[in-house]
GROMACS .gro file of C-alpha atoms in nm:
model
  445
    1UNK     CA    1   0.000   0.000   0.000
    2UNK     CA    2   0.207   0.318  -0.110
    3UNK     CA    3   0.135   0.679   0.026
    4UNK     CA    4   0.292   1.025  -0.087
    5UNK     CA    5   0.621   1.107   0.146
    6UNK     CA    6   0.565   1.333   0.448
    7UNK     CA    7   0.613   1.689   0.284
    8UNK     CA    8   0.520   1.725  -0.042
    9UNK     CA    9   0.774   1.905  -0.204
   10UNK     CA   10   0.658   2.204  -0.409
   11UNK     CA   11   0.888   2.136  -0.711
   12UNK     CA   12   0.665   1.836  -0.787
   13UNK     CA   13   0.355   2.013  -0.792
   14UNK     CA   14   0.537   2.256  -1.045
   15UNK     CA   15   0.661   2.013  -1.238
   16UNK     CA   16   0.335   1.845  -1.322
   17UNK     CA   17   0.074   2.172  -1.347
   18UNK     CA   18   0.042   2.204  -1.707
   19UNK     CA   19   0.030   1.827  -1.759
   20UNK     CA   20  -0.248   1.803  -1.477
   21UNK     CA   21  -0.426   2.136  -1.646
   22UNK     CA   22  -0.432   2.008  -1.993
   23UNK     CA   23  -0.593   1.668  -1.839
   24UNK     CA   24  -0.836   1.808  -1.633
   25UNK     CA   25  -0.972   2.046  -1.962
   26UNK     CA   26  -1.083   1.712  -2.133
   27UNK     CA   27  -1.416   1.616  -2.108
   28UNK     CA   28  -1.479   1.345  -1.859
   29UNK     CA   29  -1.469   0.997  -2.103
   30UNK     CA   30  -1.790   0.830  -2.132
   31UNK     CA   31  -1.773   0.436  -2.092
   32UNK     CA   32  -1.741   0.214  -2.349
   33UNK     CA   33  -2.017  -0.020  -2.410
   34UNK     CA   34  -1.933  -0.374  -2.503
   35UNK     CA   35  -2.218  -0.530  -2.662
   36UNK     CA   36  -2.020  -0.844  -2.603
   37UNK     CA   37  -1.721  -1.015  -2.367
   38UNK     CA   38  -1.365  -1.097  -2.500
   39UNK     CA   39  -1.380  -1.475  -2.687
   40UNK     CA   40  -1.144  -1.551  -2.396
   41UNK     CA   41  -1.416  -1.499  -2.090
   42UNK     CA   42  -1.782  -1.621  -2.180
   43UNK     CA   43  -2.034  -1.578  -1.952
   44UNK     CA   44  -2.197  -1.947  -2.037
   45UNK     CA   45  -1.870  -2.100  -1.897
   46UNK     CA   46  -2.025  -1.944  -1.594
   47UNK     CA   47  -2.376  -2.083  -1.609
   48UNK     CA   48  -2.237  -2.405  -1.760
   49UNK     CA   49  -2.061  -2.428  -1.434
   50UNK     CA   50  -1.710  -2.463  -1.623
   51UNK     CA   51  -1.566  -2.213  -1.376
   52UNK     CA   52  -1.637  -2.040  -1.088
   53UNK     CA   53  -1.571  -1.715  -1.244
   54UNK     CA   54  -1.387  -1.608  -1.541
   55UNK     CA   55  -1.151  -1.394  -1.355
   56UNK     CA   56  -1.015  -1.435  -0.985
   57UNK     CA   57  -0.846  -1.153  -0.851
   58UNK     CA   58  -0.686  -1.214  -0.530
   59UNK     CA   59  -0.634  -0.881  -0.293
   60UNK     CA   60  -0.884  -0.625  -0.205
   61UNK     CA   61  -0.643  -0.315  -0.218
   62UNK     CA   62  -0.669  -0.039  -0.438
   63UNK     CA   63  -0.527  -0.231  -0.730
   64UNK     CA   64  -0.793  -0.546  -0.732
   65UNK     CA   65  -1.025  -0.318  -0.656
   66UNK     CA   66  -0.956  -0.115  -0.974
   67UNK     CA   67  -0.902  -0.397  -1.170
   68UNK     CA   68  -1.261  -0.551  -1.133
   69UNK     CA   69  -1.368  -0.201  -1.210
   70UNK     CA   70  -1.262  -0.136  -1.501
   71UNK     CA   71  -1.304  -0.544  -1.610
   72UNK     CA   72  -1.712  -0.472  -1.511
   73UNK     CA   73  -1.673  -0.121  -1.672
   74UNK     CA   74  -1.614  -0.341  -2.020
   75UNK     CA   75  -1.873  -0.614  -1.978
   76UNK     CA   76  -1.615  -0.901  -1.862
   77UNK     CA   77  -1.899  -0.908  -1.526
   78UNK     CA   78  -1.779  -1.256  -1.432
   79UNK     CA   79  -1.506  -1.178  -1.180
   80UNK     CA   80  -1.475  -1.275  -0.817
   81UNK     CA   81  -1.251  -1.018  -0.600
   82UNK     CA   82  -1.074  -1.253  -0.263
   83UNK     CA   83  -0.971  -1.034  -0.001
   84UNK     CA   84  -0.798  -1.159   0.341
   85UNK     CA   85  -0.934  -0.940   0.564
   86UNK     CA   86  -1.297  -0.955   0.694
   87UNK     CA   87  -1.362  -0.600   0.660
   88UNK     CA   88  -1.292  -0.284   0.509
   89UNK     CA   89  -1.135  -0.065   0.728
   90UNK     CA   90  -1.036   0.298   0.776
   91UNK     CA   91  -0.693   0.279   0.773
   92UNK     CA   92  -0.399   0.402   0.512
   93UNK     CA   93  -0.316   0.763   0.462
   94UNK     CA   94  -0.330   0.972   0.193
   95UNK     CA   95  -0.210   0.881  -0.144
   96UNK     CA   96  -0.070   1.158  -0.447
   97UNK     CA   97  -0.253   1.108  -0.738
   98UNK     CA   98  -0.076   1.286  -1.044
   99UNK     CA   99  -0.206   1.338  -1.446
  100UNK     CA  100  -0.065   1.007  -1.494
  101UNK     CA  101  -0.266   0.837  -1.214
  102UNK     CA  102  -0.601   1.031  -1.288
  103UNK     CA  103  -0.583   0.957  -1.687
  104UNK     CA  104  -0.571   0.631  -1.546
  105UNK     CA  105  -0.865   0.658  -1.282
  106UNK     CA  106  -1.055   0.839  -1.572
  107UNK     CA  107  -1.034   0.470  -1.739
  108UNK     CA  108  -1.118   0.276  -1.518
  109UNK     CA  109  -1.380   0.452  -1.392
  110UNK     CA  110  -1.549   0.833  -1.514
  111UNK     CA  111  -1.777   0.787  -1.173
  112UNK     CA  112  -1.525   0.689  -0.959
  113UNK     CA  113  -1.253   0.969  -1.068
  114UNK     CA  114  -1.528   1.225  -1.037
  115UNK     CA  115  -1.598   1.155  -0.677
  116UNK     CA  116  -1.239   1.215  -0.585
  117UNK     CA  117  -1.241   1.539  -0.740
  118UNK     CA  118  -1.568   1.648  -0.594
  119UNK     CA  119  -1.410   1.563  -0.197
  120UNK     CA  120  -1.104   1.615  -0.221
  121UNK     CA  121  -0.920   1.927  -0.003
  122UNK     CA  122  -0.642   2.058  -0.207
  123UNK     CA  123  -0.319   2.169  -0.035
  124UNK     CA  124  -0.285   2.598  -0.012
  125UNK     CA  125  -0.049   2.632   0.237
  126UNK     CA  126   0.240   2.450   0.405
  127UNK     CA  127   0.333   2.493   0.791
  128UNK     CA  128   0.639   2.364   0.923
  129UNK     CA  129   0.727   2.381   1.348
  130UNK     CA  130   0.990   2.271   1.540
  131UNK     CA  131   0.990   2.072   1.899
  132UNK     CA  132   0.876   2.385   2.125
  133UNK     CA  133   0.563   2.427   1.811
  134UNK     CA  134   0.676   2.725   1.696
  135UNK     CA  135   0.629   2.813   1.329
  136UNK     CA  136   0.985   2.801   1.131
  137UNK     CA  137   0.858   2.849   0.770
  138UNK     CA  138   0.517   2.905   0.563
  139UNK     CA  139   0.506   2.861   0.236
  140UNK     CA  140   0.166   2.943   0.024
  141UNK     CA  141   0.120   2.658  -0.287
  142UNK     CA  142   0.060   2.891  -0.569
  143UNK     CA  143  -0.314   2.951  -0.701
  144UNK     CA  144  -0.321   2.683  -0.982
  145UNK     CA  145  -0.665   2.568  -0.858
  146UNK     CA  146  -0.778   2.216  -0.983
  147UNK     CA  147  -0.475   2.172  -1.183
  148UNK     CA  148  -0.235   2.062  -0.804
  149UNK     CA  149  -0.216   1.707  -0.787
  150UNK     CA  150  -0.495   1.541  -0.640
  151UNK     CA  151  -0.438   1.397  -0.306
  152UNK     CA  152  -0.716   1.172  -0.130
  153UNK     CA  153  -0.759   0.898   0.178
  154UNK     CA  154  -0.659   0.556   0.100
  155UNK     CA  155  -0.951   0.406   0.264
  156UNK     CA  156  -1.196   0.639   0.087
  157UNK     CA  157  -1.056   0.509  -0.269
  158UNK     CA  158  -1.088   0.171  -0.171
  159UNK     CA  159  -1.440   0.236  -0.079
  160UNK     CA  160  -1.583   0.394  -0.422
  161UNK     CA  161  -1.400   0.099  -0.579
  162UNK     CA  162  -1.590  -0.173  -0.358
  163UNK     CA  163  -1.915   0.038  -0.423
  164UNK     CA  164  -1.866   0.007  -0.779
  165UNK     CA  165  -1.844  -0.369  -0.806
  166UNK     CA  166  -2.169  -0.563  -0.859
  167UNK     CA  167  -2.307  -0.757  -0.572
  168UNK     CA  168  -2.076  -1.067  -0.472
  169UNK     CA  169  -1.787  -0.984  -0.633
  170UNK     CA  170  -1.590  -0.909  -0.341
  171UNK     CA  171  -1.560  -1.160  -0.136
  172UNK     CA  172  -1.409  -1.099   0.213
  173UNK     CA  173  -1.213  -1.360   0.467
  174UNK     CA  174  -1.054  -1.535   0.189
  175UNK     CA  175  -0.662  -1.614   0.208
  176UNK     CA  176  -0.463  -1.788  -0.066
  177UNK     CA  177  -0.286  -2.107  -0.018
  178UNK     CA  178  -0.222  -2.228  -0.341
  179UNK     CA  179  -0.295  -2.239  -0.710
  180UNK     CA  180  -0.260  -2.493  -0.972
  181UNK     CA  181  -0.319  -2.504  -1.337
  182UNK     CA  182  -0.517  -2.768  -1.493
  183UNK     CA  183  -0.476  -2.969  -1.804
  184UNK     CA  184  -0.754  -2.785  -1.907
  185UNK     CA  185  -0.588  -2.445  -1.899
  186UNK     CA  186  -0.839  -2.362  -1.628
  187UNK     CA  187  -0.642  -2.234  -1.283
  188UNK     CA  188  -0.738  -2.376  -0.921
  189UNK     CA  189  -0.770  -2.160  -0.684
  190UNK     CA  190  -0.729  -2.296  -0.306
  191UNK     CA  191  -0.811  -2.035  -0.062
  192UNK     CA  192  -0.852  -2.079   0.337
  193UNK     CA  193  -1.245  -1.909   0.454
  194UNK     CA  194  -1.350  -1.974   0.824
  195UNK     CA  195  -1.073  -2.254   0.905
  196UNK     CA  196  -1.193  -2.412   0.567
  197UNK     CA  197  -1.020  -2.501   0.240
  198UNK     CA  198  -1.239  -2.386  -0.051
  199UNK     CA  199  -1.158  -2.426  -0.416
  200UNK     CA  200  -1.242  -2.210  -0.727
  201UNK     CA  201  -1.186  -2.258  -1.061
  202UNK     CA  202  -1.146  -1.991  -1.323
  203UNK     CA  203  -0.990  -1.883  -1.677
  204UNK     CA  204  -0.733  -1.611  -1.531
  205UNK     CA  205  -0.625  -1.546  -1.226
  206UNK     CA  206  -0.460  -1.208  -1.096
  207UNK     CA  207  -0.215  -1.119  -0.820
  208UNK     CA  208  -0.268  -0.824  -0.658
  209UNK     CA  209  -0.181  -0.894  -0.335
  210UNK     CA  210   0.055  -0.631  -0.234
  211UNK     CA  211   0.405  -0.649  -0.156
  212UNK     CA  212   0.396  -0.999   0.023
  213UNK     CA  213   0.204  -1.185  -0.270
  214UNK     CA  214   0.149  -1.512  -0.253
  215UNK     CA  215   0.086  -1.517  -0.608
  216UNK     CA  216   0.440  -1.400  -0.666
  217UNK     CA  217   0.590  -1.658  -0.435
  218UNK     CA  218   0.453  -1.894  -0.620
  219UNK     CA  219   0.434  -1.777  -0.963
  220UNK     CA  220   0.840  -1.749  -0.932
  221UNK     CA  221   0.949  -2.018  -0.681
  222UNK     CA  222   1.073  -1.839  -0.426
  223UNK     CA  223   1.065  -1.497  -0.215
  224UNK     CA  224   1.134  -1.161  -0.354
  225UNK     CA  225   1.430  -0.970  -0.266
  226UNK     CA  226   1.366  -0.679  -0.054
  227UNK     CA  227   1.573  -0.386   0.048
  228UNK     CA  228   1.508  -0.209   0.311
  229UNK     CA  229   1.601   0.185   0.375
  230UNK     CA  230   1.633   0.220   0.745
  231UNK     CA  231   1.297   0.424   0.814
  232UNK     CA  232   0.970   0.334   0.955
  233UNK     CA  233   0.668   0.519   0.898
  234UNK     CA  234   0.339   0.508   1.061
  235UNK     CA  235  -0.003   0.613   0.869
  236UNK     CA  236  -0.357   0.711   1.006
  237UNK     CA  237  -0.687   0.910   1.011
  238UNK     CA  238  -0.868   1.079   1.222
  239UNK     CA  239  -1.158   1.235   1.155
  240UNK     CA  240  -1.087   1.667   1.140
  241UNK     CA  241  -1.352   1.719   1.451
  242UNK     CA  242  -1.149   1.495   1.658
  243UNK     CA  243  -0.835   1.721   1.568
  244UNK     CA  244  -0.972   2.065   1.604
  245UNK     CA  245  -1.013   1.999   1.978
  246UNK     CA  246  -0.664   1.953   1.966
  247UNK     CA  247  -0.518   2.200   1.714
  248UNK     CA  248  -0.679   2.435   1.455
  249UNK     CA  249  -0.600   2.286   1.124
  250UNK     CA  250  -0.658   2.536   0.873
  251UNK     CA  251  -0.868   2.484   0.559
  252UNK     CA  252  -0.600   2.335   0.308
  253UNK     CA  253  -0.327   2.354   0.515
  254UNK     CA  254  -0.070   2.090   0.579
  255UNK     CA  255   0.146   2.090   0.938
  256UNK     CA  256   0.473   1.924   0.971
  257UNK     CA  257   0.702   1.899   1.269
  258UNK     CA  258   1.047   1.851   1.216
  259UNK     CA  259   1.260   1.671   1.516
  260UNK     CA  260   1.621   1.728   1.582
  261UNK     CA  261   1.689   1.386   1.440
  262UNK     CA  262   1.745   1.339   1.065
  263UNK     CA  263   1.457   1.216   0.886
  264UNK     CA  264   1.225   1.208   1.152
  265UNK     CA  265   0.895   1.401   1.151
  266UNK     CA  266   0.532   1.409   1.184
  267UNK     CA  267   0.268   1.539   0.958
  268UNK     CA  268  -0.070   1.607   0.878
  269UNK     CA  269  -0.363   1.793   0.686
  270UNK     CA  270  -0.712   1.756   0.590
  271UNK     CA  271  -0.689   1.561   0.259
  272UNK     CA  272  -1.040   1.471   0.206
  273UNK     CA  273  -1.347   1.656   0.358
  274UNK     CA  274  -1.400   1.613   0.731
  275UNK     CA  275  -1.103   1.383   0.702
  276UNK     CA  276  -0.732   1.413   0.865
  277UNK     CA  277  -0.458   1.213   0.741
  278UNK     CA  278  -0.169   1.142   0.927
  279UNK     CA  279   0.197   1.065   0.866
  280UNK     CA  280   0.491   1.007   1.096
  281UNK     CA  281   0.862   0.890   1.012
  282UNK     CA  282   1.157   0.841   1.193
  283UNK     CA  283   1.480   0.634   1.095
  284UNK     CA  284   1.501   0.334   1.253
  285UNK     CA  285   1.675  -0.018   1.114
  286UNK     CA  286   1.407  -0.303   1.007
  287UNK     CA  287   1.490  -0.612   1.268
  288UNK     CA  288   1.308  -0.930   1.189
  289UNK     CA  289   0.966  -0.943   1.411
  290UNK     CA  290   0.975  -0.558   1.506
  291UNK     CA  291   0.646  -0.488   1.354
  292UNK     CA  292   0.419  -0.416   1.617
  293UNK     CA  293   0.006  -0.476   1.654
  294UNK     CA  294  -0.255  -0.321   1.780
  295UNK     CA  295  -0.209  -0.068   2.087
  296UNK     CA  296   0.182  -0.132   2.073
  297UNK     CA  297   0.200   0.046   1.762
  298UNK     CA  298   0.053   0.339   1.948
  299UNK     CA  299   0.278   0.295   2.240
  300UNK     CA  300   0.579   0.224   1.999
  301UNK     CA  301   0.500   0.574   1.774
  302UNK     CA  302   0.482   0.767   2.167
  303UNK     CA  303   0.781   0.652   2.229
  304UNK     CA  304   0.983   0.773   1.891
  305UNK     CA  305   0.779   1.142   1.968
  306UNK     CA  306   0.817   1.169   2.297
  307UNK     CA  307   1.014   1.478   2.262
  308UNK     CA  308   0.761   1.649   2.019
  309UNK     CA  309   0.532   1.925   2.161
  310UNK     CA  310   0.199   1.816   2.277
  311UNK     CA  311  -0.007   1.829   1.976
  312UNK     CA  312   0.136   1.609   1.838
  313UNK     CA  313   0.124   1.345   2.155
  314UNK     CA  314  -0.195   1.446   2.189
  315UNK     CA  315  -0.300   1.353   1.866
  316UNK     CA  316  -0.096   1.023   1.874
  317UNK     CA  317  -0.293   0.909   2.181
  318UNK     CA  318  -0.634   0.954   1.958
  319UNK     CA  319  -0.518   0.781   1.707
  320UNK     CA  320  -0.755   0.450   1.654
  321UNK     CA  321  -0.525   0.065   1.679
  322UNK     CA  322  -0.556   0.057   1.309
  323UNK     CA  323  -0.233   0.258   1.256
  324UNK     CA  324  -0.099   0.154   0.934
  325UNK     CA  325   0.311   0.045   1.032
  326UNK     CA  326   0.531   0.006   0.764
  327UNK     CA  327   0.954  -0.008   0.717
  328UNK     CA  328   1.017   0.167   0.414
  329UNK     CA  329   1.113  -0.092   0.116
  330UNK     CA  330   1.102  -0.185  -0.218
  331UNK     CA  331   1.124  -0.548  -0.395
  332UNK     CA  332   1.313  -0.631  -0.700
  333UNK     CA  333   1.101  -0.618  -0.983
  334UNK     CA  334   1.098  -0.944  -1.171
  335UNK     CA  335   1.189  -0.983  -1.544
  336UNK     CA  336   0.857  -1.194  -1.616
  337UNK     CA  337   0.523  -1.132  -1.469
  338UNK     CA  338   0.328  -1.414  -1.577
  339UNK     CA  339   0.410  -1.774  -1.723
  340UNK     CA  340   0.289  -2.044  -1.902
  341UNK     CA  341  -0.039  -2.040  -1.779
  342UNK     CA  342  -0.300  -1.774  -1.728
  343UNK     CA  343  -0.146  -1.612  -1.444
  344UNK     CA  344  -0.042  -1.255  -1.379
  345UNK     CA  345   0.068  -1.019  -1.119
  346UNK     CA  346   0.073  -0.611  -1.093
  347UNK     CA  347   0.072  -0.354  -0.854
  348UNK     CA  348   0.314  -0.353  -0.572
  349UNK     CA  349   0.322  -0.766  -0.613
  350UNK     CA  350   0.489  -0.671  -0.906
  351UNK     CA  351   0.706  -0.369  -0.856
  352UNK     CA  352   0.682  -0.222  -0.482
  353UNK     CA  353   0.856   0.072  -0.437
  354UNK     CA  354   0.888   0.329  -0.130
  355UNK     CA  355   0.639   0.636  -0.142
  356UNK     CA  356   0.918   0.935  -0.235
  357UNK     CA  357   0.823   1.003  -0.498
  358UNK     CA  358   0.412   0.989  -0.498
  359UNK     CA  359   0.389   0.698  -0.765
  360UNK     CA  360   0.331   0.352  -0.620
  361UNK     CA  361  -0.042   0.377  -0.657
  362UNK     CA  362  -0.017   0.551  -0.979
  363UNK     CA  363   0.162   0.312  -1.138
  364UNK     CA  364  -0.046   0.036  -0.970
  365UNK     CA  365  -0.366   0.199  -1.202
  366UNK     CA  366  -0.093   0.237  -1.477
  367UNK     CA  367  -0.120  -0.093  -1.460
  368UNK     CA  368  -0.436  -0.181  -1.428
  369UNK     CA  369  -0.551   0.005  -1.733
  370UNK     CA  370  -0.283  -0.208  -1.963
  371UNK     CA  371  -0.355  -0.501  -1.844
  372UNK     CA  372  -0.760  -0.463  -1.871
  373UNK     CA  373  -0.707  -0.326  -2.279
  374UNK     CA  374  -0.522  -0.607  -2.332
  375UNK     CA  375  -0.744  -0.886  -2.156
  376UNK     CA  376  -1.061  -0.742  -2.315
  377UNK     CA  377  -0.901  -0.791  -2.656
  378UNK     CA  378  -0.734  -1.135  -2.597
  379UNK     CA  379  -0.736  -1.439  -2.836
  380UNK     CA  380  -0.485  -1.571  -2.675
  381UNK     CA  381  -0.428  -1.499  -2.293
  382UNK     CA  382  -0.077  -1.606  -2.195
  383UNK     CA  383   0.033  -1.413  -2.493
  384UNK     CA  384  -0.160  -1.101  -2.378
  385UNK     CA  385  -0.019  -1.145  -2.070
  386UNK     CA  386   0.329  -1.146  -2.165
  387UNK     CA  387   0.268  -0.836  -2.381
  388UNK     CA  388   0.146  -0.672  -2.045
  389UNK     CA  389   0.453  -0.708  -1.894
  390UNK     CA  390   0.672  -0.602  -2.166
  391UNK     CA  391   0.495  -0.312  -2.167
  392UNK     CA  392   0.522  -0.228  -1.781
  393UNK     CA  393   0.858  -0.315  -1.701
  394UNK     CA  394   1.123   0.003  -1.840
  395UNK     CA  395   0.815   0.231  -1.738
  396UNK     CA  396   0.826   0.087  -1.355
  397UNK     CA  397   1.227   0.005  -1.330
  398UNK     CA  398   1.288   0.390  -1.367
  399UNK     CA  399   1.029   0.498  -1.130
  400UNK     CA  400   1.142   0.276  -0.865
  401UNK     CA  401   1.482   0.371  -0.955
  402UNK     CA  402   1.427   0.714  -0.917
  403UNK     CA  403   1.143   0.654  -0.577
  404UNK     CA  404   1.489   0.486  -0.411
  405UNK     CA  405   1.669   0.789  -0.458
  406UNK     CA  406   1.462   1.019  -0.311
  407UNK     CA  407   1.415   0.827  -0.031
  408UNK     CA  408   1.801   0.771   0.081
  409UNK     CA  409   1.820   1.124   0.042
  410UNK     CA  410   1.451   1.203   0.261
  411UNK     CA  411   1.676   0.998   0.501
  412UNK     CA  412   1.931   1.288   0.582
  413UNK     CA  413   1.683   1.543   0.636
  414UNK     CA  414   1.687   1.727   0.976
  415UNK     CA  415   1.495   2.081   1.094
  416UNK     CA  416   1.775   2.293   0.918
  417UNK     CA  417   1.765   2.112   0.611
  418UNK     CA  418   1.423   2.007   0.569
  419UNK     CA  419   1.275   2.324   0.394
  420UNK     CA  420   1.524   2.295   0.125
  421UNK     CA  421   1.387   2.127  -0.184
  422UNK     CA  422   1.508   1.766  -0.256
  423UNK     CA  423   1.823   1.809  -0.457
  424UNK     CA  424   1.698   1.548  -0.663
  425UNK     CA  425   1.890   1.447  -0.997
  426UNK     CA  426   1.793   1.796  -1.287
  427UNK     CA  427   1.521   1.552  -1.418
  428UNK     CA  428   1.471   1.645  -1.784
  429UNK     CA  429   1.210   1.743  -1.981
  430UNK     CA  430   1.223   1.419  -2.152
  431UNK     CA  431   1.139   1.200  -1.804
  432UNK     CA  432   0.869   1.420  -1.692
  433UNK     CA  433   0.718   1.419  -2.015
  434UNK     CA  434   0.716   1.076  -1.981
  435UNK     CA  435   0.598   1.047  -1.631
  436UNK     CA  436   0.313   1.280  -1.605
  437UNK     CA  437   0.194   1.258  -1.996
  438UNK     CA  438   0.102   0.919  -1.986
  439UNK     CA  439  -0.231   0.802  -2.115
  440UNK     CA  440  -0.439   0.500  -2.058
  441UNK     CA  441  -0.417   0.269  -2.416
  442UNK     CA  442  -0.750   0.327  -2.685
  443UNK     CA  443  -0.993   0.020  -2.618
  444UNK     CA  444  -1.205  -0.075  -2.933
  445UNK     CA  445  -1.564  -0.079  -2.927
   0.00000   0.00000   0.00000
């Protein structure tokens, strides 16, 4: 689950202005209407009882979620979304969503992308304190109105998602174990409900599961690599009325403290309406079993911020159990994403990267939107599916590449040096172009 990094530096919000303006003039896209589904997913497989579904989609994040979307969005209605957990929560932060990531929300879903732009708060004004909560620097975001990146709550995405799925397609308290492919070219899906083993059957079957993926595990015979940056960082919400006994948040403003140890510092701002998110780092080494649960995570995050003023303990003691804990990381990103068989995975079970640079979930609907025009269109799956991941892979190395960078450097930062723009690599023309100009692939009618 990736989340923009604690400040939001104002050079990307330049940088991507006129790519986000000359999106946002477009006419919303109206659907595409399939008067029939792909040759490769027939509904009378269905009915036939063939398969359980045509598609299985295992994870519930935002990912899956978008993926069944935009499948229903193009008449493929046979899909079956398996989540782990038995309930959708409240919990994530907020995530960045660029031109590139809303060209792809406005394909997978007109409604969906026009809800976040309706709720969301944008960013006017950022506050930065020190450990006695005095104000060090405030900086106003220029007045470039709907154009800023667009950022939004986690949970809230996830939400319009799930409420855009037909009835039964997510299906909750479901936890891979296994898969197999059959002679038949159908996949097996073995999944653990209640203390039960339950088996589906189905004619693709996609891993979205996040940065721990079964799918992957299996799908490549082993574990992925994964480096880890020496940071932690915690994520929550609150709701705003909860906060403003506690602070006054001003209407689009985001508050950071900075502590007297480098990279360590706590943030927040109203990101959606009514809602708070909040974000808190500090650099700490990743030790095998140090994740916490539950009410030690709160006890844990007091601890690291003990020395911060008391609005910002304050707030930490509201916080609900559901704080999102996470050691910054990425995994190396696999040469093949797919195999013989109709298998495939995306998102961060593909290519996790650490948030410094905005675009995990961005290029997790990237994603989504390549695979989907190519599935709809598919003769021949496992050949669609290795065309998908051609596609994806340059596009993804770089951005991780780049995501890695930031975040070593995010790792030095300290109250003197924090208000000084990233001294990021003189990124050219050419690479934003190709970052924040991206557009979803034509499907045909």
């Amino acid at each position: 689950m990736q989340s923009l990094t604690l400040i939001i530096p104002l050079i990307w919000i330049a940088c991507c202005v006129d790519e986000t303006r000359a999106f946002l003039s477009r006419s919303p896209a109206t659907p595409y209407s399939y008067s029939s589904t792909t040759a490769c997913f027939r509904s009378e497989s269905v009915r036939n009882g063939e398969v359980d579904a045509d598609i299985i989609i295992i994870g519930g994040g935002l990912v899956g979620m978008a993926t069944g979307v935009a499948l229903v969005e193009r008449g493929v209605s046979s899909i079956q979304v398996l989540e782990q957990a038995h309930a959708l929560r409240r919990v994530g932060a907020a995530i960045g969503l660029y031109p590139n990531g809303l060209a792809a929300l406005e394909y997978i879903s007109p409604q969906v992308r026009e809800q976040i732009q309706s709720k969301s708060s944008p960013c006017q004004v950022f506050e930065r304190r020190d450990l006695q909560d005095k104000l060090i620097q405030k900086t106003d975001v220029p007045d470039i109105g709907a154009t800023a990146p667009v950022m939004y709550a986690w949970f809230l995405l996830q939400q319009h998602f799930a409420d855009s799925l037909p009835d039964n397609c997510l299906q909750l308290a479901h936890t891979l174990e296994s898969y197999r492919i059959l002679e038949s070219g159908l996949v097996q899906v073995s999944c653990k409900r209640d203390n039960s083993i339950i088996t589906k059957t189905c004619r693709l079957l996609i891993g979205t599961d996040g940065i721990n993926s079964r799918v992957r595990r299996q799908l490549l015979g082993g574990q992925p690599n994964v480096e880890y940056y020496g940071k932690v960082m915690y994520r929550a919400v609150l709701d705003k009325q909860e906060v403003d006994t506690i602070l006054d948040v001003p209407n689009g403003a985001q508050i950071s403290w900075q502590g007297n140890e480098k990279g360590k510092s706590f943030s927040l701002r109203e990101t959606t309406k009514g809602v708070i998110t909040i974000t808190a780092a500090a650099v700490q080494d990743y030790t095998a079993g140090s994740e916490s649960r539950d009410r030690r995570k709160k006890d844990r995050l007091l601890g690291l911020f003990k020395e911060f003023p008391s609005p910002v303990k304050q707030i930490i003691d509201r916080l609900p159990n559901s704080i999102h804990e996470d050691f910054i990381r990425d995994v190396n990103i696999p040469e093949h994403w797919s195999g013989d068989g109709p298998v495939v995975i995306l998102g961060d079970a593909a290519h996790a990267m650490t948030p410094h640079m905005g675009q995990g979930a961005n290029m997790g609907l990237e994603d989504v939107c390549e695979l989907v025009h190519r599935v709809i269109a598919a003769d021949d799956i496992t050949a669609a599916l290795a065309d998908f991941c051609e596609c994806r892979l340059p596009r993804v190395k770089e951005v991780q590449d780049r995501s890695r960078e930031n975040t070593l450097q995010s790792n030095t930062f300290d109250k003197q040096s924090a208000s000084i723009p990233f001294e990021r690599r003189k990124y050219s023309e050419t690479f934003k172009d190709r970052l924040y100009k991206w557009m979803p692939p034509t499907d045909t009618r």
